[in-house]
Amino acid sequence: MELKLDLSREYGLVLEGGGAKGAYQIGAWKALREAGVKIKGVAGVSVGSLNGALICMDDLERAEEIWKNIEYSHVMAVNNETIKALKERDFKNLNIPELLSSGFQIVKDGGFDIAPLKSLIEEVVGDEEKLRNSKRELFAVTYSVSDRKELAVDIRNGDAGSIKDMLLASAYFLAFKNEKLGGKRYMDGGGVNNVPVNVLLDHGYEDIIVIRIYGLGYDKERVTEIPEGSRVYHIAPRQDLGGILEFDKKHTRKNMTLGYFDAKRFLYGLYGRIYYIDAPNTEPYYFDKMMSEIELFKIYMQDTLNEEGMAALTGYRAFTETLFPKLAEEFKLKEDWDYKDMYLGLLEDLAKRLKVRRFQIYTVDQLVEEIGKKLRALDKVKQPFHA
């Protein structure tokens, strides 16, 4: 695989707010770190600012440990089992009187008690000096309710003892009980600027990687003018990452894995919507492969075409003029799709149907071989299918 990013340059990271979806950002950072991408600084909102602190301290091991073991009770003063029962609609295991009492208390307090989140921030930051002495800049975006303005706080250069407060200020989600910090009230920065590309541009960054998680908030990047000569790249999920308060370790582990492989797709120019495919050759090469493997796809089409339809699949024109245009619609390929797109779409769809392992980087030949193994296991082909 060939790395597509210039490793001689320094990059800024933009980390969007999105609560529990933030696990995705740590997975993506792991891939960037492995590739040797130089990170000069981070602009983060809410969970993005907390992850940004871990990135600026270069503490991947701690970041993974936190996200792999996260629970609802690590963020809010709630009972994990109660939350899980509510999520799964398991009403038999709910203590209704206790649930009602807790609900009334949350309303009375004006939101969820986030003492656990404060403890988590304390754990993340630990010794403030480590963050202050980082070679990477960290800007945490929040909204000062008291001053009625957006702030992009330079965490490293804040007053002594202010770091934890400013990270909490950036993460003050509306559902949380809001308390004054340093005599002022703050609100989660996502409401005013959930994708703060402008913050890094204003500080002279020319190469910026945005890690999207599509949290709730205002996407200010859409109205931010990118100066000539600046380059903004995106790593983004192609599936729903779940709820912003879904602090369930099984779910966050999956999102971390997804972030890791999506970043690999970005770094190495991998193909695929679901799978991660190294496919460096041009359209004619894949057209020839597709037509040479036509028997494989006939096996695939048996589940979707009747006998008459299968009998009509003779000659290139039956595929190129009739079948492929229909499949392009089904696969939702771009309007100007080519035969490389079609071939990879067929492989992905068949691999998905056969439940081929997703989180792995495949060459085209490796993916074809895995499909062949699955078909042989189902007794649909007798001999090994060679790519």
PDB file of C-alpha atoms in Angstrom, residues 67-364:
ATOM      1  CA  TRP A  67     -12.779   4.034  25.795  1.00  0.00           C
ATOM      2  CA  LYS A  68     -12.556   0.242  25.908  1.00  0.00           C
ATOM      3  CA  ASN A  69     -13.962   0.239  29.438  1.00  0.00           C
ATOM      4  CA  ILE A  70     -16.328   3.227  29.382  1.00  0.00           C
ATOM      5  CA  GLU A  71     -19.690   2.905  31.150  1.00  0.00           C
ATOM      6  CA  TYR A  72     -22.632   5.266  31.594  1.00  0.00           C
ATOM      7  CA  SER A  73     -21.647   5.680  35.252  1.00  0.00           C
ATOM      8  CA  HIS A  74     -18.212   6.991  34.201  1.00  0.00           C
ATOM      9  CA  VAL A  75     -19.909  10.101  32.824  1.00  0.00           C
ATOM     10  CA  MET A  76     -23.141  10.553  34.800  1.00  0.00           C
ATOM     11  CA  ALA A  77     -24.276   9.523  38.277  1.00  0.00           C
ATOM     12  CA  VAL A  78     -26.545   6.745  37.009  1.00  0.00           C
ATOM     13  CA  ASN A  79     -26.934   3.001  37.476  1.00  0.00           C
ATOM     14  CA  ASN A  80     -25.447   1.106  34.511  1.00  0.00           C
ATOM     15  CA  GLU A  81     -27.903  -1.781  34.786  1.00  0.00           C
ATOM     16  CA  THR A  82     -30.885   0.584  34.893  1.00  0.00           C
ATOM     17  CA  ILE A  83     -29.723   2.406  31.758  1.00  0.00           C
ATOM     18  CA  LYS A  84     -29.117  -0.880  29.932  1.00  0.00           C
ATOM     19  CA  ALA A  85     -32.553  -2.205  30.940  1.00  0.00           C
ATOM     20  CA  LEU A  86     -34.178   0.987  29.655  1.00  0.00           C
ATOM     21  CA  LYS A  87     -32.231   0.755  26.403  1.00  0.00           C
ATOM     22  CA  GLU A  88     -33.245  -2.882  25.894  1.00  0.00           C
ATOM     23  CA  ARG A  89     -36.816  -2.231  27.120  1.00  0.00           C
ATOM     24  CA  ASP A  90     -36.318  -4.875  29.780  1.00  0.00           C
ATOM     25  CA  PHE A  91     -39.044  -3.563  32.074  1.00  0.00           C
ATOM     26  CA  LYS A  92     -39.045  -6.695  34.280  1.00  0.00           C
ATOM     27  CA  ASN A  93     -35.627  -5.796  35.675  1.00  0.00           C
ATOM     28  CA  LEU A  94     -36.420  -2.135  36.285  1.00  0.00           C
ATOM     29  CA  ASN A  95     -36.954  -0.794  39.780  1.00  0.00           C
ATOM     30  CA  ILE A  96     -39.752   1.591  38.846  1.00  0.00           C
ATOM     31  CA  PRO A  97     -39.961   3.477  42.198  1.00  0.00           C
ATOM     32  CA  GLU A  98     -36.181   4.018  42.165  1.00  0.00           C
ATOM     33  CA  LEU A  99     -36.304   5.078  38.522  1.00  0.00           C
ATOM     34  CA  LEU A 100     -39.045   7.624  39.189  1.00  0.00           C
ATOM     35  CA  SER A 101     -37.210   8.959  42.221  1.00  0.00           C
ATOM     36  CA  SER A 102     -34.019   9.367  40.184  1.00  0.00           C
ATOM     37  CA  GLY A 103     -35.940  11.058  37.391  1.00  0.00           C
ATOM     38  CA  PHE A 104     -37.520  13.586  39.735  1.00  0.00           C
ATOM     39  CA  GLN A 105     -34.089  14.319  41.235  1.00  0.00           C
ATOM     40  CA  ILE A 106     -32.574  14.920  37.772  1.00  0.00           C
ATOM     41  CA  VAL A 107     -35.382  17.366  36.964  1.00  0.00           C
ATOM     42  CA  LYS A 108     -34.975  19.085  40.336  1.00  0.00           C
ATOM     43  CA  ASP A 109     -31.209  19.435  39.845  1.00  0.00           C
ATOM     44  CA  GLY A 110     -31.624  20.750  36.321  1.00  0.00           C
ATOM     45  CA  GLY A 111     -29.855  17.830  34.661  1.00  0.00           C
ATOM     46  CA  PHE A 112     -27.698  14.744  35.202  1.00  0.00           C
ATOM     47  CA  ASP A 113     -25.140  14.885  37.995  1.00  0.00           C
ATOM     48  CA  ILE A 114     -21.766  14.712  36.211  1.00  0.00           C
ATOM     49  CA  ALA A 115     -19.480  14.196  39.192  1.00  0.00           C
ATOM     50  CA  PRO A 116     -18.161  11.055  37.398  1.00  0.00           C
ATOM     51  CA  LEU A 117     -17.242  13.151  34.335  1.00  0.00           C
ATOM     52  CA  LYS A 118     -15.308  15.545  36.559  1.00  0.00           C
ATOM     53  CA  SER A 119     -13.432  12.566  37.983  1.00  0.00           C
ATOM     54  CA  LEU A 120     -12.760  11.275  34.481  1.00  0.00           C
ATOM     55  CA  ILE A 121     -11.323  14.639  33.423  1.00  0.00           C
ATOM     56  CA  GLU A 122      -9.170  14.641  36.550  1.00  0.00           C
ATOM     57  CA  GLU A 123      -7.951  11.178  35.570  1.00  0.00           C
ATOM     58  CA  VAL A 124      -7.328  12.184  31.936  1.00  0.00           C
ATOM     59  CA  VAL A 125      -5.367  15.315  32.720  1.00  0.00           C
ATOM     60  CA  GLY A 126      -3.670  14.162  35.919  1.00  0.00           C
ATOM     61  CA  ASP A 127      -0.691  16.453  36.251  1.00  0.00           C
ATOM     62  CA  GLU A 128      -1.537  19.641  34.328  1.00  0.00           C
ATOM     63  CA  GLU A 129       2.144  20.292  33.703  1.00  0.00           C
ATOM     64  CA  LYS A 130       2.357  17.345  31.300  1.00  0.00           C
ATOM     65  CA  LEU A 131      -0.281  18.979  29.117  1.00  0.00           C
ATOM     66  CA  ARG A 132       1.206  22.453  29.502  1.00  0.00           C
ATOM     67  CA  ASN A 133       4.604  21.158  28.417  1.00  0.00           C
ATOM     68  CA  SER A 134       3.237  19.335  25.373  1.00  0.00           C
ATOM     69  CA  LYS A 135       4.726  20.354  22.031  1.00  0.00           C
ATOM     70  CA  ARG A 136       1.203  20.253  20.616  1.00  0.00           C
ATOM     71  CA  GLU A 137      -1.276  23.108  20.951  1.00  0.00           C
ATOM     72  CA  LEU A 138      -4.785  22.425  22.260  1.00  0.00           C
ATOM     73  CA  PHE A 139      -7.754  24.728  21.730  1.00  0.00           C
ATOM     74  CA  ALA A 140     -10.996  23.800  23.540  1.00  0.00           C
ATOM     75  CA  VAL A 141     -14.136  25.403  22.119  1.00  0.00           C
ATOM     76  CA  THR A 142     -16.906  26.370  24.535  1.00  0.00           C
ATOM     77  CA  TYR A 143     -19.631  28.995  24.904  1.00  0.00           C
ATOM     78  CA  SER A 144     -19.575  31.414  27.826  1.00  0.00           C
ATOM     79  CA  VAL A 145     -23.185  31.851  28.880  1.00  0.00           C
ATOM     80  CA  SER A 146     -22.102  34.598  31.281  1.00  0.00           C
ATOM     81  CA  ASP A 147     -20.279  36.575  28.574  1.00  0.00           C
ATOM     82  CA  ARG A 148     -22.573  35.456  25.730  1.00  0.00           C
ATOM     83  CA  LYS A 149     -19.753  34.560  23.375  1.00  0.00           C
ATOM     84  CA  GLU A 150     -17.905  31.633  21.823  1.00  0.00           C
ATOM     85  CA  LEU A 151     -14.458  30.951  23.218  1.00  0.00           C
ATOM     86  CA  ALA A 152     -11.547  28.955  21.817  1.00  0.00           C
ATOM     87  CA  VAL A 153      -9.447  28.510  24.931  1.00  0.00           C
ATOM     88  CA  ASP A 154      -5.704  27.948  24.517  1.00  0.00           C
ATOM     89  CA  ILE A 155      -5.439  25.185  27.104  1.00  0.00           C
ATOM     90  CA  ARG A 156      -1.642  25.220  27.468  1.00  0.00           C
ATOM     91  CA  ASN A 157      -1.499  28.947  28.232  1.00  0.00           C
ATOM     92  CA  GLY A 158      -4.452  29.212  30.611  1.00  0.00           C
ATOM     93  CA  ASP A 159      -4.215  30.183  34.258  1.00  0.00           C
ATOM     94  CA  ALA A 160      -2.833  27.626  36.703  1.00  0.00           C
ATOM     95  CA  GLY A 161      -5.517  25.133  37.692  1.00  0.00           C
ATOM     96  CA  SER A 162      -7.815  26.163  34.814  1.00  0.00           C
ATOM     97  CA  ILE A 163      -7.277  23.230  32.447  1.00  0.00           C
ATOM     98  CA  LYS A 164      -9.793  20.820  33.982  1.00  0.00           C
ATOM     99  CA  ASP A 165     -12.429  23.562  34.235  1.00  0.00           C
ATOM    100  CA  MET A 166     -12.041  24.562  30.593  1.00  0.00           C
ATOM    101  CA  LEU A 167     -12.230  20.968  29.370  1.00  0.00           C
ATOM    102  CA  LEU A 168     -15.423  20.561  31.414  1.00  0.00           C
ATOM    103  CA  ALA A 169     -16.749  23.876  30.083  1.00  0.00           C
ATOM    104  CA  SER A 170     -16.327  22.589  26.533  1.00  0.00           C
ATOM    105  CA  ALA A 171     -18.313  19.449  27.413  1.00  0.00           C
ATOM    106  CA  TYR A 172     -21.234  20.993  29.315  1.00  0.00           C
ATOM    107  CA  PHE A 173     -23.993  19.239  27.390  1.00  0.00           C
ATOM    108  CA  LEU A 174     -27.493  20.680  27.890  1.00  0.00           C
ATOM    109  CA  ALA A 175     -28.716  17.510  29.668  1.00  0.00           C
ATOM    110  CA  PHE A 176     -26.003  17.920  32.335  1.00  0.00           C
ATOM    111  CA  LYS A 177     -26.420  19.760  35.616  1.00  0.00           C
ATOM    112  CA  ASN A 178     -24.688  23.078  35.016  1.00  0.00           C
ATOM    113  CA  GLU A 179     -22.542  24.639  37.725  1.00  0.00           C
ATOM    114  CA  LYS A 180     -20.407  27.763  37.659  1.00  0.00           C
ATOM    115  CA  LEU A 181     -16.725  27.403  36.821  1.00  0.00           C
ATOM    116  CA  GLY A 182     -14.517  30.229  38.044  1.00  0.00           C
ATOM    117  CA  GLY A 183     -17.643  32.283  38.706  1.00  0.00           C
ATOM    118  CA  LYS A 184     -19.040  31.867  35.187  1.00  0.00           C
ATOM    119  CA  ARG A 185     -21.434  29.519  33.416  1.00  0.00           C
ATOM    120  CA  TYR A 186     -20.499  27.706  30.235  1.00  0.00           C
ATOM    121  CA  MET A 187     -22.258  25.570  27.642  1.00  0.00           C
ATOM    122  CA  ASP A 188     -21.048  22.760  25.364  1.00  0.00           C
ATOM    123  CA  GLY A 189     -19.235  24.434  22.468  1.00  0.00           C
ATOM    124  CA  GLY A 190     -21.007  22.245  19.913  1.00  0.00           C
ATOM    125  CA  GLY A 191     -24.027  24.516  19.941  1.00  0.00           C
ATOM    126  CA  VAL A 192     -22.036  27.319  18.335  1.00  0.00           C
ATOM    127  CA  ASN A 193     -19.141  25.577  16.563  1.00  0.00           C
ATOM    128  CA  ASN A 194     -19.055  21.783  16.519  1.00  0.00           C
ATOM    129  CA  VAL A 195     -16.443  21.516  13.740  1.00  0.00           C
ATOM    130  CA  PRO A 196     -13.930  24.287  14.588  1.00  0.00           C
ATOM    131  CA  VAL A 197     -11.784  24.291  11.464  1.00  0.00           C
ATOM    132  CA  ASN A 198     -11.734  28.089  11.676  1.00  0.00           C
ATOM    133  CA  VAL A 199      -9.878  27.966  15.003  1.00  0.00           C
ATOM    134  CA  LEU A 200      -6.850  26.239  13.471  1.00  0.00           C
ATOM    135  CA  LEU A 201      -6.974  28.382  10.335  1.00  0.00           C
ATOM    136  CA  ASP A 202      -6.965  31.497  12.546  1.00  0.00           C
ATOM    137  CA  HIS A 203      -3.808  30.178  14.219  1.00  0.00           C
ATOM    138  CA  GLY A 204      -1.959  29.740  10.937  1.00  0.00           C
ATOM    139  CA  TYR A 205      -2.491  26.041  10.249  1.00  0.00           C
ATOM    140  CA  GLU A 206      -2.341  25.155   6.545  1.00  0.00           C
ATOM    141  CA  ASP A 207      -2.795  21.363   6.697  1.00  0.00           C
ATOM    142  CA  ILE A 208      -5.811  20.184   8.699  1.00  0.00           C
ATOM    143  CA  ILE A 209      -7.378  16.770   9.217  1.00  0.00           C
ATOM    144  CA  VAL A 210     -10.996  16.814  10.402  1.00  0.00           C
ATOM    145  CA  ILE A 211     -12.247  13.688  12.162  1.00  0.00           C
ATOM    146  CA  ARG A 212     -16.022  13.744  11.808  1.00  0.00           C
ATOM    147  CA  ILE A 213     -18.402  11.890  14.143  1.00  0.00           C
ATOM    148  CA  TYR A 214     -21.611  13.795  13.275  1.00  0.00           C
ATOM    149  CA  GLY A 215     -22.606  14.838  16.766  1.00  0.00           C
ATOM    150  CA  LEU A 216     -25.397  17.273  17.585  1.00  0.00           C
ATOM    151  CA  GLY A 217     -24.424  20.880  17.020  1.00  0.00           C
ATOM    152  CA  TYR A 218     -23.684  23.619  14.518  1.00  0.00           C
ATOM    153  CA  ASP A 219     -21.364  22.619  11.686  1.00  0.00           C
ATOM    154  CA  LYS A 220     -19.461  25.879  11.320  1.00  0.00           C
ATOM    155  CA  GLU A 221     -17.096  24.364   8.763  1.00  0.00           C
ATOM    156  CA  ARG A 222     -19.860  24.690   6.155  1.00  0.00           C
ATOM    157  CA  VAL A 223     -19.578  28.487   6.333  1.00  0.00           C
ATOM    158  CA  THR A 224     -15.817  28.688   6.895  1.00  0.00           C
ATOM    159  CA  GLU A 225     -13.816  30.009   3.963  1.00  0.00           C
ATOM    160  CA  ILE A 226     -10.706  27.920   3.345  1.00  0.00           C
ATOM    161  CA  PRO A 227      -7.793  30.183   2.351  1.00  0.00           C
ATOM    162  CA  GLU A 228      -5.913  29.486  -0.854  1.00  0.00           C
ATOM    163  CA  GLY A 229      -2.992  27.191  -0.152  1.00  0.00           C
ATOM    164  CA  SER A 230      -4.644  25.508   2.830  1.00  0.00           C
ATOM    165  CA  ARG A 231      -5.596  21.848   2.668  1.00  0.00           C
ATOM    166  CA  VAL A 232      -8.442  20.308   4.693  1.00  0.00           C
ATOM    167  CA  TYR A 233      -8.855  16.525   4.745  1.00  0.00           C
ATOM    168  CA  HIS A 234     -11.657  14.466   6.271  1.00  0.00           C
ATOM    169  CA  ILE A 235     -11.911  11.118   8.019  1.00  0.00           C
ATOM    170  CA  ALA A 236     -15.563  10.222   8.455  1.00  0.00           C
ATOM    171  CA  PRO A 237     -17.748   7.204   9.221  1.00  0.00           C
ATOM    172  CA  ARG A 238     -20.027   5.744   6.559  1.00  0.00           C
ATOM    173  CA  GLN A 239     -22.394   4.289   9.156  1.00  0.00           C
ATOM    174  CA  ASP A 240     -24.230   5.548  12.220  1.00  0.00           C
ATOM    175  CA  LEU A 241     -22.020   5.657  15.329  1.00  0.00           C
ATOM    176  CA  GLY A 242     -24.984   5.466  17.701  1.00  0.00           C
ATOM    177  CA  GLY A 243     -26.252   7.901  20.309  1.00  0.00           C
ATOM    178  CA  ILE A 244     -24.192  10.658  21.905  1.00  0.00           C
ATOM    179  CA  LEU A 245     -24.972   9.290  25.378  1.00  0.00           C
ATOM    180  CA  GLU A 246     -24.501   5.620  24.451  1.00  0.00           C
ATOM    181  CA  PHE A 247     -21.578   5.037  26.791  1.00  0.00           C
ATOM    182  CA  ASP A 248     -21.489   1.274  26.396  1.00  0.00           C
ATOM    183  CA  LYS A 249     -18.059  -0.347  26.132  1.00  0.00           C
ATOM    184  CA  LYS A 250     -19.118  -2.914  23.525  1.00  0.00           C
ATOM    185  CA  HIS A 251     -20.415  -0.127  21.310  1.00  0.00           C
ATOM    186  CA  THR A 252     -17.453   2.200  21.847  1.00  0.00           C
ATOM    187  CA  ARG A 253     -14.955  -0.589  21.108  1.00  0.00           C
ATOM    188  CA  LYS A 254     -16.636  -1.157  17.748  1.00  0.00           C
ATOM    189  CA  ASN A 255     -16.548   2.581  16.990  1.00  0.00           C
ATOM    190  CA  MET A 256     -12.859   2.725  17.884  1.00  0.00           C
ATOM    191  CA  THR A 257     -12.158  -0.110  15.436  1.00  0.00           C
ATOM    192  CA  LEU A 258     -14.229   1.631  12.771  1.00  0.00           C
ATOM    193  CA  GLY A 259     -12.274   4.871  13.271  1.00  0.00           C
ATOM    194  CA  TYR A 260      -8.991   2.994  12.934  1.00  0.00           C
ATOM    195  CA  PHE A 261      -9.878   1.368   9.616  1.00  0.00           C
ATOM    196  CA  ASP A 262     -11.590   4.478   8.207  1.00  0.00           C
ATOM    197  CA  ALA A 263      -8.380   6.389   8.892  1.00  0.00           C
ATOM    198  CA  LYS A 264      -6.459   3.631   7.087  1.00  0.00           C
ATOM    199  CA  ARG A 265      -8.823   4.109   4.122  1.00  0.00           C
ATOM    200  CA  PHE A 266      -7.982   7.819   4.136  1.00  0.00           C
ATOM    201  CA  LEU A 267      -4.235   7.341   4.570  1.00  0.00           C
ATOM    202  CA  TYR A 268      -3.763   4.697   1.892  1.00  0.00           C
ATOM    203  CA  GLY A 269      -6.546   5.529  -0.564  1.00  0.00           C
ATOM    204  CA  LEU A 270      -8.387   2.266   0.068  1.00  0.00           C
ATOM    205  CA  TYR A 271     -11.597   1.482  -1.818  1.00  0.00           C
ATOM    206  CA  GLY A 272     -14.879   0.100  -0.547  1.00  0.00           C
ATOM    207  CA  ARG A 273     -17.907   1.394   1.267  1.00  0.00           C
ATOM    208  CA  ILE A 274     -18.059  -1.426   3.790  1.00  0.00           C
ATOM    209  CA  TYR A 275     -14.748  -3.225   3.320  1.00  0.00           C
ATOM    210  CA  TYR A 276     -11.209  -1.875   3.057  1.00  0.00           C
ATOM    211  CA  ILE A 277      -9.756  -2.834  -0.319  1.00  0.00           C
ATOM    212  CA  ASP A 278      -6.353  -2.079  -1.768  1.00  0.00           C
ATOM    213  CA  ALA A 279      -7.196  -1.717  -5.472  1.00  0.00           C
ATOM    214  CA  PRO A 280      -4.456   0.333  -7.192  1.00  0.00           C
ATOM    215  CA  ASN A 281      -5.086  -0.753 -10.798  1.00  0.00           C
ATOM    216  CA  THR A 282      -7.158   1.003 -13.465  1.00  0.00           C
ATOM    217  CA  GLU A 283     -10.647   0.289 -14.842  1.00  0.00           C
ATOM    218  CA  PRO A 284      -9.618  -2.000 -17.769  1.00  0.00           C
ATOM    219  CA  TYR A 285      -7.767  -4.314 -15.368  1.00  0.00           C
ATOM    220  CA  TYR A 286     -10.835  -4.764 -13.164  1.00  0.00           C
ATOM    221  CA  PHE A 287     -13.192  -5.138 -16.116  1.00  0.00           C
ATOM    222  CA  ASP A 288     -11.087  -8.038 -17.380  1.00  0.00           C
ATOM    223  CA  LYS A 289     -11.032  -9.570 -13.888  1.00  0.00           C
ATOM    224  CA  MET A 290     -14.778  -9.198 -13.540  1.00  0.00           C
ATOM    225  CA  MET A 291     -15.515 -10.904 -16.836  1.00  0.00           C
ATOM    226  CA  SER A 292     -12.964 -13.666 -16.195  1.00  0.00           C
ATOM    227  CA  GLU A 293     -14.688 -14.349 -12.866  1.00  0.00           C
ATOM    228  CA  ILE A 294     -18.167 -14.275 -14.348  1.00  0.00           C
ATOM    229  CA  GLU A 295     -18.991 -17.762 -13.070  1.00  0.00           C
ATOM    230  CA  LEU A 296     -18.495 -16.531  -9.545  1.00  0.00           C
ATOM    231  CA  PHE A 297     -21.030 -13.771 -10.072  1.00  0.00           C
ATOM    232  CA  LYS A 298     -23.481 -16.150 -11.743  1.00  0.00           C
ATOM    233  CA  ILE A 299     -23.442 -18.131  -8.508  1.00  0.00           C
ATOM    234  CA  TYR A 300     -24.079 -14.863  -6.720  1.00  0.00           C
ATOM    235  CA  MET A 301     -26.987 -13.947  -9.043  1.00  0.00           C
ATOM    236  CA  GLN A 302     -28.788 -17.271  -8.531  1.00  0.00           C
ATOM    237  CA  ASP A 303     -30.350 -15.879  -5.367  1.00  0.00           C
ATOM    238  CA  THR A 304     -31.752 -12.819  -7.142  1.00  0.00           C
ATOM    239  CA  LEU A 305     -32.650 -13.956 -10.675  1.00  0.00           C
ATOM    240  CA  ASN A 306     -35.135 -16.557 -11.850  1.00  0.00           C
ATOM    241  CA  GLU A 307     -34.256 -19.321 -14.349  1.00  0.00           C
ATOM    242  CA  GLU A 308     -35.153 -17.153 -17.302  1.00  0.00           C
ATOM    243  CA  GLY A 309     -33.011 -14.318 -15.998  1.00  0.00           C
ATOM    244  CA  MET A 310     -30.061 -16.609 -15.438  1.00  0.00           C
ATOM    245  CA  ALA A 311     -30.390 -18.041 -18.939  1.00  0.00           C
ATOM    246  CA  ALA A 312     -30.265 -14.529 -20.370  1.00  0.00           C
ATOM    247  CA  LEU A 313     -26.838 -13.904 -18.837  1.00  0.00           C
ATOM    248  CA  THR A 314     -24.857 -14.871 -21.900  1.00  0.00           C
ATOM    249  CA  GLY A 315     -22.336 -12.607 -23.606  1.00  0.00           C
ATOM    250  CA  TYR A 316     -20.799  -9.358 -22.414  1.00  0.00           C
ATOM    251  CA  ARG A 317     -23.722  -7.216 -23.604  1.00  0.00           C
ATOM    252  CA  ALA A 318     -26.177  -8.957 -21.275  1.00  0.00           C
ATOM    253  CA  PHE A 319     -24.019  -7.791 -18.388  1.00  0.00           C
ATOM    254  CA  THR A 320     -22.862  -4.391 -19.590  1.00  0.00           C
ATOM    255  CA  GLU A 321     -26.175  -3.164 -21.046  1.00  0.00           C
ATOM    256  CA  THR A 322     -28.735  -4.794 -18.768  1.00  0.00           C
ATOM    257  CA  LEU A 323     -27.447  -6.221 -15.517  1.00  0.00           C
ATOM    258  CA  PHE A 324     -24.718  -3.780 -14.521  1.00  0.00           C
ATOM    259  CA  PRO A 325     -26.863  -0.603 -14.856  1.00  0.00           C
ATOM    260  CA  LYS A 326     -29.483  -2.214 -12.595  1.00  0.00           C
ATOM    261  CA  LEU A 327     -26.851  -3.212 -10.055  1.00  0.00           C
ATOM    262  CA  ALA A 328     -25.376   0.305 -10.129  1.00  0.00           C
ATOM    263  CA  GLU A 329     -28.726   1.611  -8.857  1.00  0.00           C
ATOM    264  CA  GLU A 330     -28.951  -1.127  -6.250  1.00  0.00           C
ATOM    265  CA  PHE A 331     -25.407  -0.442  -5.013  1.00  0.00           C
ATOM    266  CA  LYS A 332     -26.053   3.336  -5.138  1.00  0.00           C
ATOM    267  CA  LEU A 333     -22.927   3.947  -7.183  1.00  0.00           C
ATOM    268  CA  LYS A 334     -22.102   7.485  -8.279  1.00  0.00           C
ATOM    269  CA  GLU A 335     -23.684   8.579 -11.572  1.00  0.00           C
ATOM    270  CA  ASP A 336     -20.403   8.399 -13.470  1.00  0.00           C
ATOM    271  CA  TRP A 337     -19.544   4.907 -12.161  1.00  0.00           C
ATOM    272  CA  ASP A 338     -17.097   2.809 -14.101  1.00  0.00           C
ATOM    273  CA  TYR A 339     -16.369  -0.928 -14.261  1.00  0.00           C
ATOM    274  CA  LYS A 340     -13.883  -0.708 -11.426  1.00  0.00           C
ATOM    275  CA  ASP A 341     -16.690   0.652  -9.215  1.00  0.00           C
ATOM    276  CA  MET A 342     -18.977  -2.122 -10.438  1.00  0.00           C
ATOM    277  CA  TYR A 343     -16.471  -4.897  -9.799  1.00  0.00           C
ATOM    278  CA  LEU A 344     -15.670  -3.685  -6.285  1.00  0.00           C
ATOM    279  CA  GLY A 345     -19.390  -3.181  -5.608  1.00  0.00           C
ATOM    280  CA  LEU A 346     -20.101  -6.785  -6.619  1.00  0.00           C
ATOM    281  CA  LEU A 347     -17.283  -8.072  -4.433  1.00  0.00           C
ATOM    282  CA  GLU A 348     -18.426  -6.035  -1.440  1.00  0.00           C
ATOM    283  CA  ASP A 349     -22.052  -7.025  -1.761  1.00  0.00           C
ATOM    284  CA  LEU A 350     -21.201 -10.702  -2.080  1.00  0.00           C
ATOM    285  CA  ALA A 351     -18.726 -10.510   0.821  1.00  0.00           C
ATOM    286  CA  LYS A 352     -21.387  -8.851   2.977  1.00  0.00           C
ATOM    287  CA  ARG A 353     -23.978 -11.501   2.129  1.00  0.00           C
ATOM    288  CA  LEU A 354     -21.495 -14.242   2.946  1.00  0.00           C
ATOM    289  CA  LYS A 355     -20.427 -12.501   6.183  1.00  0.00           C
ATOM    290  CA  VAL A 356     -16.777 -12.219   5.251  1.00  0.00           C
ATOM    291  CA  ARG A 357     -14.798 -10.584   8.057  1.00  0.00           C
ATOM    292  CA  ARG A 358     -15.016  -6.834   7.620  1.00  0.00           C
ATOM    293  CA  PHE A 359     -12.248  -5.248   9.662  1.00  0.00           C
ATOM    294  CA  GLN A 360      -9.204  -6.241   7.662  1.00  0.00           C
ATOM    295  CA  ILE A 361      -7.386  -4.690   4.719  1.00  0.00           C
ATOM    296  CA  TYR A 362      -7.740  -6.902   1.634  1.00  0.00           C
ATOM    297  CA  THR A 363      -6.161  -6.925  -1.764  1.00  0.00           C
ATOM    298  CA  VAL A 364      -8.753  -7.702  -4.435  1.00  0.00           C
TER     299      VAL A 364
END
